[in-house]
Short mmCIF file of C-alpha atoms in Angstrom, two decimals:
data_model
loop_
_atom_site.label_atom_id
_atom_site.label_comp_id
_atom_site.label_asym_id
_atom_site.label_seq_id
_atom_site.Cartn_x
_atom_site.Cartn_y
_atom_site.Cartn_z
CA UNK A 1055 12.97 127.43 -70.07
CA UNK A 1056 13.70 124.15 -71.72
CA UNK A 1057 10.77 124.71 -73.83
CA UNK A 1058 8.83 121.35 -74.98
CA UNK A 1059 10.58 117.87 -74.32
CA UNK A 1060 9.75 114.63 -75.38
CA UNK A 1061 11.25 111.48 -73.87
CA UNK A 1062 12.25 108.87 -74.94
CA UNK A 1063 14.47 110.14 -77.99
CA UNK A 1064 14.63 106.55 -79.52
CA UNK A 1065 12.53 103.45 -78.76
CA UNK A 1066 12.28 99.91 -80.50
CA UNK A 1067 9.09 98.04 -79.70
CA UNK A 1068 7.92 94.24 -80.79
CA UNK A 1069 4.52 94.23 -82.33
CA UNK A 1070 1.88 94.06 -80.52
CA UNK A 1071 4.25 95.64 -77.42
CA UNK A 1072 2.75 98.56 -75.54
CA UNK A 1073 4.67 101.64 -74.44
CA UNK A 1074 3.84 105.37 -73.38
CA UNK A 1075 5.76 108.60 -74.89
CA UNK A 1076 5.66 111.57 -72.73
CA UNK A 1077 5.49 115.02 -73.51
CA UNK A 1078 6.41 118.33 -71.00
CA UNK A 1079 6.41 121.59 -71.64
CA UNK A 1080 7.18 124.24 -69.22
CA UNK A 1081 5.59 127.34 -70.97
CA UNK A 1082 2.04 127.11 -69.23
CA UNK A 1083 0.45 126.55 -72.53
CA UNK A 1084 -3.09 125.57 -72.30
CA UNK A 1085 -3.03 123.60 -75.46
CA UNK A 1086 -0.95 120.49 -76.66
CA UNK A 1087 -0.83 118.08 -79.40
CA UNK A 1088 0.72 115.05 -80.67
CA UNK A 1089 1.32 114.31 -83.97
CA UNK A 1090 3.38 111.46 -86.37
CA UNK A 1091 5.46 112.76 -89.43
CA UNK A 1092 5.73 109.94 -91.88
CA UNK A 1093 8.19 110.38 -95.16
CA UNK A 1094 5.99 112.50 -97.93
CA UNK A 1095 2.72 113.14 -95.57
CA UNK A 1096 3.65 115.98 -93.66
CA UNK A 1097 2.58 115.69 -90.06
CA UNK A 1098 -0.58 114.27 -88.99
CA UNK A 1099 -2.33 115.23 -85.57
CA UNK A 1100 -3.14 112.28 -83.86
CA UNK A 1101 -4.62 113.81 -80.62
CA UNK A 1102 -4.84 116.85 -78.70
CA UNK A 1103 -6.20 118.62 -75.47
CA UNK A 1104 -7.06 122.05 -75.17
CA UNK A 1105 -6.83 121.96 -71.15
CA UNK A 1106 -5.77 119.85 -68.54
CA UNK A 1107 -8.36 116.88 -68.01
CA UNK A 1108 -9.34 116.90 -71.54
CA UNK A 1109 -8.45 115.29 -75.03
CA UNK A 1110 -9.80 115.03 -78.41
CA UNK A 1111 -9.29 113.08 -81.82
CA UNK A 1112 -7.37 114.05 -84.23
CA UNK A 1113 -7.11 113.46 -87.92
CA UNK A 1114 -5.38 109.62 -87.25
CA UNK A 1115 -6.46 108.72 -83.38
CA UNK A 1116 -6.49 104.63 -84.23
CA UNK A 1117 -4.55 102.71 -82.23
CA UNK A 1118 -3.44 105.41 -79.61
CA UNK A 1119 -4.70 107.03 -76.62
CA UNK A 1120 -3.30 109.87 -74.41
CA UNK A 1121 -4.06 111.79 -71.11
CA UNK A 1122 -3.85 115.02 -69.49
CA UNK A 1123 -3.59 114.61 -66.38
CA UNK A 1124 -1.28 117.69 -65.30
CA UNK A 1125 -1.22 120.79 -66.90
CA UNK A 1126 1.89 120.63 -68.15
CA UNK A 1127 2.63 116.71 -69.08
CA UNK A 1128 0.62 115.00 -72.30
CA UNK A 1129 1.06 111.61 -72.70
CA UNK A 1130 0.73 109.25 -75.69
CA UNK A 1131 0.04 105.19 -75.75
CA UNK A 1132 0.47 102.52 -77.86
CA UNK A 1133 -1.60 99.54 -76.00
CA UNK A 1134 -0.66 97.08 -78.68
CA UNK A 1135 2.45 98.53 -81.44
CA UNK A 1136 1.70 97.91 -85.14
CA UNK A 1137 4.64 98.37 -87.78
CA UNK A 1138 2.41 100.89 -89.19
CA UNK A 1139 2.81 103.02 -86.26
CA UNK A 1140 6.63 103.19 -87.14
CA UNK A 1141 7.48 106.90 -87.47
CA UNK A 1142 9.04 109.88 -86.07
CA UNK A 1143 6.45 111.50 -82.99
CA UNK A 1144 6.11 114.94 -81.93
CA UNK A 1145 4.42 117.26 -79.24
CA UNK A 1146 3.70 120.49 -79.80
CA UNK A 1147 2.03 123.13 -77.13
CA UNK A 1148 0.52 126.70 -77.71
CA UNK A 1149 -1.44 129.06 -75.67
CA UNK A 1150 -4.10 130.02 -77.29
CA UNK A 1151 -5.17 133.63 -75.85
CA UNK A 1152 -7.78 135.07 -78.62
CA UNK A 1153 -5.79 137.42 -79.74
CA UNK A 1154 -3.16 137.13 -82.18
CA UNK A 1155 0.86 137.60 -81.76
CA UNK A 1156 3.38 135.04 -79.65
CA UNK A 1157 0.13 133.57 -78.97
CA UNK A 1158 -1.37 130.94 -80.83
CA UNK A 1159 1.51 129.16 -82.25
CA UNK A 1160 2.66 125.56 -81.76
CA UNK A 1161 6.08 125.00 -80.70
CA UNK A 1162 7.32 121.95 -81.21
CA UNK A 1163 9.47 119.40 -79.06
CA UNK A 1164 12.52 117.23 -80.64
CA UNK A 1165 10.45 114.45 -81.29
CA UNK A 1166 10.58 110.42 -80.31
CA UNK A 1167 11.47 108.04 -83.28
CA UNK A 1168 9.79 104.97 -82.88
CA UNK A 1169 10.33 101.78 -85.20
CA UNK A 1170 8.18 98.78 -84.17
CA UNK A 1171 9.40 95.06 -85.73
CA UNK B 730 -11.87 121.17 -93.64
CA UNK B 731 -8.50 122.95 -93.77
CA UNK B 732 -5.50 121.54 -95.96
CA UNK B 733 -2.30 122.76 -97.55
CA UNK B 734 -0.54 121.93 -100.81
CA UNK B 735 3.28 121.79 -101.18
CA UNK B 736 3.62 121.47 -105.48
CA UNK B 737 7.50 120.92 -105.40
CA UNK B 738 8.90 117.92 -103.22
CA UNK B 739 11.91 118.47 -103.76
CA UNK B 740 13.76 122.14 -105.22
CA UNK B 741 17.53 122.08 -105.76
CA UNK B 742 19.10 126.20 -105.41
CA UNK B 743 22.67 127.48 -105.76
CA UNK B 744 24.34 128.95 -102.85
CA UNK B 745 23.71 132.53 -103.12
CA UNK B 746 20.80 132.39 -105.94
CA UNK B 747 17.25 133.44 -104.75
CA UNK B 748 14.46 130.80 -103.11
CA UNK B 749 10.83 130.68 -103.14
CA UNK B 750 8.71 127.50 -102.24
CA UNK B 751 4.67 127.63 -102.66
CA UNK B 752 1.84 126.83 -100.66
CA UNK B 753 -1.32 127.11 -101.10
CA UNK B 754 -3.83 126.53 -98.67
CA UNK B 755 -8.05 125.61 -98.38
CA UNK B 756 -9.92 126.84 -95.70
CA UNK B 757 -13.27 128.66 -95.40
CA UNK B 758 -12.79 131.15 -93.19
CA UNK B 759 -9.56 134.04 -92.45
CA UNK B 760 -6.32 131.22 -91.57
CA UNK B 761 -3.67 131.20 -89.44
CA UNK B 762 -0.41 130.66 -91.64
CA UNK B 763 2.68 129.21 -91.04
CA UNK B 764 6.07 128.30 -92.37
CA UNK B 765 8.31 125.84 -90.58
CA UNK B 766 11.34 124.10 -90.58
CA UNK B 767 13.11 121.07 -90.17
CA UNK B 768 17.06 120.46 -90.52
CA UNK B 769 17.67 116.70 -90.48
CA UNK B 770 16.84 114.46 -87.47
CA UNK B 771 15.41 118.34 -85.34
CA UNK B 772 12.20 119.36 -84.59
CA UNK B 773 10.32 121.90 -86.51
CA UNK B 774 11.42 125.29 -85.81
CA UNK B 775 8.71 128.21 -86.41
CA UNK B 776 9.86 130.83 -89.24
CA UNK B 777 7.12 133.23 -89.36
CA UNK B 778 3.05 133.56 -89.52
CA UNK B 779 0.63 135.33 -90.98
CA UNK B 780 -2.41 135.80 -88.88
CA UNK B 781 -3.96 139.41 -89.85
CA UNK B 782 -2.82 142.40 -91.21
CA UNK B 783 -0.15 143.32 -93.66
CA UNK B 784 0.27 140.49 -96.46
CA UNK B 785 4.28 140.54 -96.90
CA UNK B 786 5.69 138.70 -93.24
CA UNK B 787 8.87 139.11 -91.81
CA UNK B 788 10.80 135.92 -90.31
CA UNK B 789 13.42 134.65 -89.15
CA UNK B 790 17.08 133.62 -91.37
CA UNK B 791 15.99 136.63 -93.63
CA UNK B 792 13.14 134.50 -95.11
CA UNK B 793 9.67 136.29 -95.54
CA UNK B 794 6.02 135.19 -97.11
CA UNK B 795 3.12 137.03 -98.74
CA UNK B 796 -0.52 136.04 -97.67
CA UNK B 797 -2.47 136.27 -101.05
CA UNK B 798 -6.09 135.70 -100.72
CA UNK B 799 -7.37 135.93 -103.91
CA UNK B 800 -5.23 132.52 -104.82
CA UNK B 801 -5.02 131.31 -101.57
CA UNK B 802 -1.35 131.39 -101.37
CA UNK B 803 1.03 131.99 -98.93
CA UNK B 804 4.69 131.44 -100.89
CA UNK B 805 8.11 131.67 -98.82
CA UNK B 806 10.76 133.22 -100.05
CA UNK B 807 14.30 133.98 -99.42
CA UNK B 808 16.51 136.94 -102.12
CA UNK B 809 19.88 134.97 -101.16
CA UNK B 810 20.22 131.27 -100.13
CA UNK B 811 22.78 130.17 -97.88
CA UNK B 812 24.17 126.33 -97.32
CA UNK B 813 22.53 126.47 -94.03
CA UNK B 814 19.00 126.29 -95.47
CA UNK B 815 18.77 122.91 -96.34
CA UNK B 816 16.46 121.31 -94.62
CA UNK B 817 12.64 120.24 -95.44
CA UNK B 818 9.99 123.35 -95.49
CA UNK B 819 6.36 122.31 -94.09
CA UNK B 820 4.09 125.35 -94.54
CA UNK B 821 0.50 124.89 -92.24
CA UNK B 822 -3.24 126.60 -91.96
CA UNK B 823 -4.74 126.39 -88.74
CA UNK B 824 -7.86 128.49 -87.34
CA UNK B 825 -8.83 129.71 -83.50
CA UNK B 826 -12.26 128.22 -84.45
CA UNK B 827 -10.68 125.13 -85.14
CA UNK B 828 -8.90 124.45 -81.65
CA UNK B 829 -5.91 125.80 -83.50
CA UNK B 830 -5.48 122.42 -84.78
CA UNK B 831 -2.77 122.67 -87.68
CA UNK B 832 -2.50 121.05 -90.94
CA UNK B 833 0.33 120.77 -92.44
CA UNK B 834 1.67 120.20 -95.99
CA UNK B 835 3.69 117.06 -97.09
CA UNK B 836 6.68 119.45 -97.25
CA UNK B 837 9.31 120.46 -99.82
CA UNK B 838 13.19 119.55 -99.45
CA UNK B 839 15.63 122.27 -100.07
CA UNK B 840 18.56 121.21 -101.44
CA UNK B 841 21.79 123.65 -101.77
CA UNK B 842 24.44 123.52 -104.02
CA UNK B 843 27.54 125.04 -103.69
#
């Protein structure tokens, strides 16, 4: 199992550019997130879905949007980059069963750094 | 709302002297707790969680973490610290009722010395 990947690994957008970061994850997990780690905040979730066909906000959803099309793909937009959306990106998935033990963790993927100019 | 609280940005250990970073955590209800980490430029690799049941955790690298309710704490700790465990520490709370949404902490650096 590769787990959860992320493509790209590196990306440099213009502002106001567009651009789509994709997340997979071949674990069958019902439920996957995206989030932005930014130096001294932690990580922030910016969206998530709990199944496929469905998303919800997060705690910072401005300026992105993402679909669930498939199961296992989760997909994050930028329609038009900011330099305040400069930071380092990553999916997570979990399957959340109800009851406690491998269940109901996030595991994470290696994450996309993005710098926009 | 849920949130987490990392006190120490940034804690400097000797090789081979003991480690424990705190968290403390806010959320209404029985939380799902986690410690992760991150070596430079990785993703976050899963240590160990708390979700029910006995307080003192077990994870991986020999680290381990006591749930404490009554301060709403869930500290990580290591006896013997090796050069390998530098990286940054994010501890989260996250609750089935929630979506399992996590919130995370802004982290705490681990420096070791030799």
């Amino acid at each position: 199992n590769a787990g959860v990947t992320q493509t790209p690994k590196f990306r440099v957008l213009k502002t106001g550019q567009s651009m789509t970061l994709l997340c997979a994850q071949d674990m069958n997990h019902e439920y996957m997130y995206w989030y932005r780690q930014d130096p001294g905040m932690g990580l922030r979730l910016i969206h998530y879905s709990v199944g496929e066909g469905t998303t919800a906000k997060g705690e910072v959803p401005d300026g992105y949007n993402v679909s669930r099309l498939k199961k296992q793909n989760f997909l994050l937009g930028l329609e038009s980059a900011a330099p305040s959306q400069t930071s380092v990106y990553f999916c997570a998935s979990s399957q959340a069963s109800g009851l406690a033990g491998n269940t109901d963790t996030q595991y994470f993927g290696p994450g996309t750094r993005l710098t926009v100019l | 709302a849920q949130s987490v609280t990392q006190p120490d940005i940034h804690i400097t250990v000797s090789e081979g002297a003991s480690l424990e970073l705190r968290c403390n955590y806010s959320y209404g209800a029985t939380p799902y707790l986690f410690w992760y980490v991150q070596s430079p430029g990785q993703g976050l690799q899963l240590l160990l969680k708390y979700f029910s049941g006995d307080t003192l955790v077990q994870g991986i690298k020999g680290f381990e973490a006591e749930f404490k309710r009554s301060q709403s704490s869930f500290n990580l700790r290591k006896p013997s610290v090796h050069w390998s465990d530098a990286a940054e520490y994010f501890c989260a709370v996250g609750a089935r009722s929630n979506d399992y949404k996590l919130s995370f902490g802004a982290g705490t650096t681990v420096t070791v010395r030799a």
